[in-house]
Amino acid sequence: MTESAPPFDLVTMGRIGVDLYPLQSGVPLTLVQTFGKFLGGSAANVAVAAARLGRSSAVVTRTGTDPFGDYLHQALKEFGVDDRWVTPVEGLQTPVTFCELFPPDDFPLYFYRRPTAPDLQIRTEELDFFGIRAARVFWITGTGLSEEPSRSATLAALKARDRSGTTVFDLDWRPALWGSTAWSDPEEARPYYAEALRHATVAVGNLDECEIATGVREPRACAEELLAAGVELAVVKQGPKGVLAVHRDGTTAEVPPVPVEVVNGLGAGDAFGGALCHGLLSGWELERTMRYANAAGALVASRLACSSAMPTESEVDGLLTSGSRR
């Protein structure tokens, strides 16, 4: 990665792939007849979510040298996400992910990323550190720490940031992507999470992810442990109980979820992340940012896809307005 970037509002680094989601709900994959094809992967989805809210965004990742890889480049451009740092890996296939839809709260995921995924082949020597340092917000994920060379590259990018601007660590715990060791003993991952937290300014995750990072599960305790680990803002997503955010300066926001009819809950966290970045970039007070991010996540949960379901500003504002009327 030799070309330097302009100062993007947001640069994300991590997972990308093709989501193949069933067009039939409430049935197992064995009975699904048709699928929809979408851009997927948490890092890519967060970049798309921010772009849909008017932010300039780019993603650092890798694909296979195959038609699915070509599709991902095309989709990123169509969503307004810069793809200059999306590079091919010879000999590996672009990963695909299937899910099953059992609303309102059961959406099993099936990752096809073996023997490894191209996005885990990001190498330190290929990073554009100038572009990473210049971004107003830099976003990394826990999956990027799961395997070398991505682990070293992710930590090198964090160190290069040197806590400049806003650096977000999406805890993003996917045990199936860490291999059999972490699946049986999640504490194998905790030292890498601790190292990343030392270089991040914001940590965001659900209770399972916070427990992996901190060893505790009660929401307030999770937030306090994340702050003690080095971040300035801890965001703990609690599902049907809403979200808790605690800042090092003592500011706290705890907001309820926005009620919607859930179609597919898988992209809600990425929409939340893109909207969180939008709020941080806008300089909003903490409670406003959390309410906005909650609404963005709710909108995506009410739709089938992830990337193509990411809402615009007017859609989020509309849901917040109608929700307040209720």
Short mmCIF file of C-alpha atoms in Angstrom, two decimals:
data_model
loop_
_atom_site.label_atom_id
_atom_site.label_comp_id
_atom_site.label_asym_id
_atom_site.label_seq_id
_atom_site.Cartn_x
_atom_site.Cartn_y
_atom_site.Cartn_z
CA MET A 1 0.00 0.00 0.00
CA THR A 2 2.14 2.82 -1.25
CA GLU A 3 -0.45 5.44 -2.20
CA SER A 4 -1.19 7.94 0.55
CA ALA A 5 -4.80 8.76 1.26
CA PRO A 6 -6.58 12.03 1.89
CA PRO A 7 -7.82 12.35 5.46
CA PHE A 8 -10.89 10.15 5.37
CA ASP A 9 -13.54 10.61 8.03
CA LEU A 10 -13.37 6.87 8.67
CA VAL A 11 -10.94 4.09 7.79
CA THR A 12 -11.90 0.56 8.82
CA MET A 13 -9.66 -2.50 8.78
CA GLY A 14 -10.76 -6.11 8.82
CA ARG A 15 -13.28 -8.58 7.52
CA ILE A 16 -14.97 -8.50 4.13
CA GLY A 17 -16.86 -11.14 2.21
CA VAL A 18 -20.02 -12.06 0.37
CA ASP A 19 -23.21 -12.61 2.36
CA LEU A 20 -25.60 -15.14 0.82
CA TYR A 21 -28.81 -14.64 2.74
CA PRO A 22 -31.92 -16.77 2.28
CA LEU A 23 -34.93 -15.14 0.73
CA GLN A 24 -37.14 -17.43 2.80
CA SER A 25 -37.54 -16.79 6.53
CA GLY A 26 -38.24 -19.33 9.24
CA VAL A 27 -36.79 -22.33 7.39
CA PRO A 28 -33.39 -24.09 7.74
CA LEU A 29 -30.77 -23.88 5.00
CA THR A 30 -31.66 -27.39 3.91
CA LEU A 31 -35.02 -26.08 2.70
CA VAL A 32 -33.99 -22.66 1.36
CA GLN A 33 -34.53 -22.34 -2.39
CA THR A 34 -33.15 -18.88 -3.22
CA PHE A 35 -30.55 -16.51 -1.81
CA GLY A 36 -29.69 -12.84 -2.14
CA LYS A 37 -26.06 -11.79 -2.64
CA PHE A 38 -24.73 -8.84 -0.62
CA LEU A 39 -21.45 -7.26 0.41
CA GLY A 40 -20.68 -8.36 3.98
CA GLY A 41 -18.07 -8.42 6.72
CA SER A 42 -18.09 -6.15 9.75
CA ALA A 43 -15.32 -3.76 8.71
CA ALA A 44 -16.82 -3.30 5.25
CA ASN A 45 -20.33 -2.88 6.64
CA VAL A 46 -19.27 -0.18 9.12
CA ALA A 47 -17.59 1.74 6.30
CA VAL A 48 -20.76 1.45 4.22
CA ALA A 49 -22.92 2.56 7.15
CA ALA A 50 -20.82 5.69 7.63
CA ALA A 51 -20.83 6.43 3.90
CA ARG A 52 -24.63 6.23 3.83
CA LEU A 53 -24.64 8.92 6.52
CA GLY A 54 -22.52 11.22 4.37
CA ARG A 55 -19.06 10.37 5.66
CA SER A 56 -15.99 9.71 3.52
CA SER A 57 -14.83 6.20 4.28
CA ALA A 58 -12.34 3.58 3.15
CA VAL A 59 -11.59 0.00 4.14
CA VAL A 60 -8.30 -1.86 4.51
CA THR A 61 -8.87 -5.50 3.62
CA ARG A 62 -8.16 -8.24 1.08
CA THR A 63 -10.18 -10.49 -1.22
CA GLY A 64 -9.59 -13.52 -3.39
CA THR A 65 -8.75 -13.23 -7.07
CA ASP A 66 -12.15 -14.44 -8.20
CA PRO A 67 -15.49 -13.05 -9.40
CA PHE A 68 -16.69 -12.59 -5.82
CA GLY A 69 -13.66 -10.40 -5.17
CA ASP A 70 -14.53 -8.34 -8.24
CA TYR A 71 -18.09 -8.04 -6.96
CA LEU A 72 -16.90 -6.67 -3.62
CA HIS A 73 -14.86 -3.94 -5.31
CA GLN A 74 -17.89 -3.02 -7.39
CA ALA A 75 -20.21 -3.00 -4.38
CA LEU A 76 -17.87 -0.84 -2.27
CA LYS A 77 -17.67 1.74 -5.04
CA GLU A 78 -21.44 1.75 -5.47
CA PHE A 79 -21.83 2.42 -1.75
CA GLY A 80 -19.33 5.27 -1.90
CA VAL A 81 -16.55 3.48 0.01
CA ASP A 82 -12.99 3.95 -1.26
CA ASP A 83 -11.45 0.59 -2.22
CA ARG A 84 -7.82 1.63 -2.85
CA TRP A 85 -6.64 -0.54 0.06
CA VAL A 86 -8.61 -3.64 -0.94
CA THR A 87 -6.00 -5.94 -2.46
CA PRO A 88 -6.09 -9.49 -3.88
CA VAL A 89 -4.49 -12.61 -2.40
CA GLU A 90 -3.39 -15.17 -4.95
CA GLY A 91 -4.52 -18.71 -4.23
CA LEU A 92 -7.30 -17.85 -1.76
CA GLN A 93 -11.00 -17.56 -2.42
CA THR A 94 -13.19 -14.67 -1.34
CA PRO A 95 -15.11 -15.89 1.73
CA VAL A 96 -18.85 -16.36 1.75
CA THR A 97 -21.21 -16.41 4.72
CA PHE A 98 -24.64 -18.00 4.94
CA CYS A 99 -27.24 -17.39 7.61
CA GLU A 100 -30.61 -18.76 8.66
CA LEU A 101 -33.49 -16.44 9.53
CA PHE A 102 -35.56 -17.27 12.58
CA PRO A 103 -36.86 -13.90 13.80
CA PRO A 104 -36.85 -12.24 16.18
CA ASP A 105 -33.59 -13.39 17.79
CA ASP A 106 -32.13 -16.50 16.16
CA PHE A 107 -29.87 -15.95 13.13
CA PRO A 108 -27.23 -18.72 12.91
CA LEU A 109 -24.17 -17.84 10.82
CA TYR A 110 -22.09 -20.23 8.71
CA PHE A 111 -18.65 -18.87 7.72
CA TYR A 112 -16.76 -20.36 4.77
CA ARG A 113 -13.23 -19.06 5.40
CA ARG A 114 -10.96 -22.12 5.32
CA PRO A 115 -8.07 -22.75 5.30
CA THR A 116 -7.85 -19.00 5.88
CA ALA A 117 -9.50 -15.86 4.58
CA PRO A 118 -7.83 -13.20 2.45
CA ASP A 119 -8.72 -10.49 4.99
CA LEU A 120 -6.52 -12.32 7.52
CA GLN A 121 -3.57 -11.93 5.13
CA ILE A 122 -3.21 -8.17 5.65
CA ARG A 123 0.51 -7.59 6.15
CA THR A 124 2.24 -4.89 8.16
CA GLU A 125 4.66 -3.97 5.37
CA GLU A 126 1.77 -3.28 2.99
CA LEU A 127 -0.07 -0.78 5.22
CA ASP A 128 -0.30 2.90 4.34
CA PHE A 129 0.51 4.24 7.79
CA PHE A 130 0.14 7.84 6.63
CA GLY A 131 -3.44 7.18 5.54
CA ILE A 132 -4.21 5.32 8.76
CA ARG A 133 -2.79 8.09 10.94
CA ALA A 134 -4.60 10.79 8.96
CA ALA A 135 -8.09 9.27 9.33
CA ARG A 136 -10.35 11.15 11.73
CA VAL A 137 -11.67 7.80 12.96
CA PHE A 138 -9.87 4.47 12.62
CA TRP A 139 -11.85 1.27 13.28
CA ILE A 140 -10.44 -2.22 13.89
CA THR A 141 -12.14 -5.49 14.87
CA GLY A 142 -11.43 -8.42 17.15
CA THR A 143 -11.46 -10.84 14.23
CA GLY A 144 -8.38 -9.10 12.86
CA LEU A 145 -6.49 -10.29 15.95
CA SER A 146 -7.39 -13.94 15.44
CA GLU A 147 -4.57 -14.98 13.13
CA GLU A 148 -1.23 -13.92 11.68
CA PRO A 149 -0.26 -11.89 9.71
CA SER A 150 -3.44 -9.88 10.32
CA ARG A 151 -2.83 -9.80 14.09
CA SER A 152 0.55 -8.11 13.78
CA ALA A 153 -0.70 -5.75 11.09
CA THR A 154 -3.70 -4.71 13.20
CA LEU A 155 -1.55 -4.02 16.25
CA ALA A 156 1.00 -2.14 14.13
CA ALA A 157 -1.77 0.05 12.72
CA LEU A 158 -3.01 0.79 16.24
CA LYS A 159 0.48 1.72 17.41
CA ALA A 160 0.95 3.95 14.38
CA ARG A 161 -2.21 5.83 15.34
CA ASP A 162 -0.65 6.52 18.75
CA ARG A 163 -4.17 7.31 20.06
CA SER A 164 -4.47 10.25 17.65
CA GLY A 165 -7.98 11.22 16.64
CA THR A 166 -10.55 8.55 17.49
CA THR A 167 -9.49 4.91 17.38
CA VAL A 168 -12.33 2.41 17.81
CA PHE A 169 -11.87 -1.22 18.82
CA ASP A 170 -14.93 -3.24 17.80
CA LEU A 171 -14.58 -6.23 20.11
CA ASP A 172 -16.30 -8.39 17.46
CA TRP A 173 -15.89 -11.80 19.12
CA ARG A 174 -16.46 -14.59 16.57
CA PRO A 175 -15.21 -17.79 18.25
CA ALA A 176 -15.64 -19.85 15.09
CA LEU A 177 -13.03 -17.65 13.41
CA TRP A 178 -10.38 -18.18 16.10
CA GLY A 179 -10.00 -21.91 15.62
CA SER A 180 -10.46 -24.76 18.08
CA THR A 181 -8.18 -23.39 20.82
CA ALA A 182 -10.06 -20.16 21.40
CA TRP A 183 -13.35 -21.95 20.98
CA SER A 184 -12.55 -24.14 23.98
CA ASP A 185 -10.66 -21.48 25.95
CA PRO A 186 -11.57 -17.86 25.10
CA GLU A 187 -8.85 -16.64 27.46
CA GLU A 188 -6.40 -17.42 24.67
CA ALA A 189 -7.73 -14.32 22.93
CA ARG A 190 -7.75 -12.00 25.95
CA PRO A 191 -4.06 -10.90 25.84
CA TYR A 192 -4.49 -9.69 22.26
CA TYR A 193 -7.64 -7.82 23.21
CA ALA A 194 -5.76 -6.21 26.12
CA GLU A 195 -2.96 -5.07 23.81
CA ALA A 196 -5.45 -3.53 21.36
CA LEU A 197 -7.32 -1.76 24.17
CA ARG A 198 -4.10 -0.03 25.21
CA HIS A 199 -4.02 1.76 21.87
CA ALA A 200 -7.74 2.42 21.35
CA THR A 201 -9.79 5.40 22.52
CA VAL A 202 -13.22 3.76 22.12
CA ALA A 203 -14.30 0.18 22.75
CA VAL A 204 -17.67 -1.15 21.61
CA GLY A 205 -19.18 -4.61 22.01
CA ASN A 206 -22.06 -6.69 23.28
CA LEU A 207 -21.98 -8.46 26.64
CA ASP A 208 -20.38 -11.62 25.26
CA GLU A 209 -17.66 -9.59 23.57
CA CYS A 210 -17.08 -7.42 26.64
CA GLU A 211 -16.69 -10.55 28.73
CA ILE A 212 -14.01 -11.86 26.39
CA ALA A 213 -12.12 -8.57 26.69
CA THR A 214 -12.55 -8.00 30.43
CA GLY A 215 -13.48 -11.25 32.16
CA VAL A 216 -16.62 -9.69 33.66
CA ARG A 217 -20.17 -9.59 32.37
CA GLU A 218 -22.25 -7.08 34.36
CA PRO A 219 -22.67 -4.07 32.01
CA ARG A 220 -21.40 -1.35 34.34
CA ALA A 221 -18.48 -3.51 35.42
CA CYS A 222 -17.66 -4.18 31.74
CA ALA A 223 -17.57 -0.46 31.04
CA GLU A 224 -15.36 0.25 34.04
CA GLU A 225 -12.93 -2.52 33.09
CA LEU A 226 -12.71 -1.25 29.51
CA LEU A 227 -11.95 2.24 30.77
CA ALA A 228 -9.31 0.82 33.11
CA ALA A 229 -7.77 -1.01 30.13
CA GLY A 230 -7.07 2.32 28.45
CA VAL A 231 -10.01 3.58 26.40
CA GLU A 232 -11.77 6.90 26.91
CA LEU A 233 -15.26 5.69 25.95
CA ALA A 234 -16.78 2.27 26.62
CA VAL A 235 -19.96 1.29 24.75
CA VAL A 236 -21.72 -1.84 26.00
CA LYS A 237 -24.58 -3.13 23.86
CA GLN A 238 -27.20 -5.01 25.88
CA GLY A 239 -29.61 -6.22 23.20
CA PRO A 240 -33.23 -5.81 24.39
CA LYS A 241 -32.01 -3.71 27.33
CA GLY A 242 -30.50 -1.05 25.08
CA VAL A 243 -27.00 0.35 25.30
CA LEU A 244 -24.78 1.70 28.07
CA ALA A 245 -22.01 4.18 27.29
CA VAL A 246 -19.56 5.48 29.90
CA HIS A 247 -16.90 8.13 29.24
CA ARG A 248 -13.73 8.56 31.24
CA ASP A 249 -14.85 12.10 32.16
CA GLY A 250 -17.81 10.63 34.06
CA THR A 251 -20.47 11.20 31.41
CA THR A 252 -22.88 8.29 31.17
CA ALA A 253 -25.70 7.50 28.76
CA GLU A 254 -28.05 4.52 29.00
CA VAL A 255 -30.74 4.43 26.34
CA PRO A 256 -33.42 1.84 25.52
CA PRO A 257 -33.70 0.06 22.18
CA VAL A 258 -35.94 1.32 19.41
CA PRO A 259 -38.85 -1.10 18.92
CA VAL A 260 -39.07 -2.58 15.40
CA GLU A 261 -40.27 -5.80 13.82
CA VAL A 262 -37.05 -7.77 13.40
CA VAL A 263 -36.35 -9.40 10.04
CA ASN A 264 -32.61 -10.05 10.33
CA GLY A 265 -30.61 -8.85 13.33
CA LEU A 266 -27.16 -9.59 11.89
CA GLY A 267 -26.33 -6.17 10.46
CA ALA A 268 -27.65 -4.09 13.34
CA GLY A 269 -24.30 -3.89 15.13
CA ASP A 270 -22.51 -2.63 12.03
CA ALA A 271 -25.17 0.02 11.44
CA PHE A 272 -24.78 1.00 15.09
CA GLY A 273 -21.03 1.28 14.53
CA GLY A 274 -21.26 3.49 11.46
CA ALA A 275 -23.76 5.74 13.22
CA LEU A 276 -21.56 5.83 16.33
CA CYS A 277 -18.70 7.11 14.18
CA HIS A 278 -21.04 9.68 12.62
CA GLY A 279 -22.05 10.95 16.06
CA LEU A 280 -18.46 11.10 17.29
CA LEU A 281 -17.38 12.98 14.17
CA SER A 282 -20.30 15.39 14.63
CA GLY A 283 -19.27 16.17 18.18
CA TRP A 284 -22.69 15.27 19.59
CA GLU A 285 -23.29 14.73 23.26
CA LEU A 286 -23.07 11.11 24.32
CA GLU A 287 -26.79 10.42 24.79
CA ARG A 288 -27.69 11.83 21.38
CA THR A 289 -25.02 9.67 19.74
CA MET A 290 -26.29 6.52 21.47
CA ARG A 291 -29.91 7.19 20.53
CA TYR A 292 -28.92 7.81 16.93
CA ALA A 293 -26.80 4.66 16.75
CA ASN A 294 -29.59 2.61 18.33
CA ALA A 295 -32.05 3.86 15.72
CA ALA A 296 -29.67 3.05 12.86
CA GLY A 297 -29.22 -0.48 14.20
CA ALA A 298 -32.96 -0.94 14.59
CA LEU A 299 -33.61 0.06 10.99
CA VAL A 300 -31.18 -2.55 9.69
CA ALA A 301 -32.65 -5.21 11.99
CA SER A 302 -36.00 -4.55 10.34
CA ARG A 303 -34.54 -5.32 6.88
CA LEU A 304 -33.10 -8.43 5.22
CA ALA A 305 -29.62 -7.37 4.19
CA CYS A 306 -26.69 -5.75 5.98
CA SER A 307 -24.73 -3.45 3.65
CA SER A 308 -27.57 -2.47 1.32
CA ALA A 309 -29.87 -2.00 4.33
CA MET A 310 -27.71 0.69 5.95
CA PRO A 311 -29.90 3.76 6.55
CA THR A 312 -29.54 7.35 5.41
CA GLU A 313 -29.68 10.35 7.73
CA SER A 314 -33.29 11.05 6.81
CA GLU A 315 -34.31 7.48 7.61
CA VAL A 316 -32.66 7.55 11.03
CA ASP A 317 -34.14 10.97 11.80
CA GLY A 318 -37.56 9.70 10.73
CA LEU A 319 -37.41 6.69 13.03
CA LEU A 320 -36.26 8.82 15.96
CA THR A 321 -39.13 11.22 15.35
CA SER A 322 -41.77 8.51 15.06
CA GLY A 323 -40.31 6.67 18.03
CA SER A 324 -40.58 9.76 20.20
CA ARG A 325 -44.20 10.12 19.20
CA ARG A 326 -44.85 6.58 20.42
#
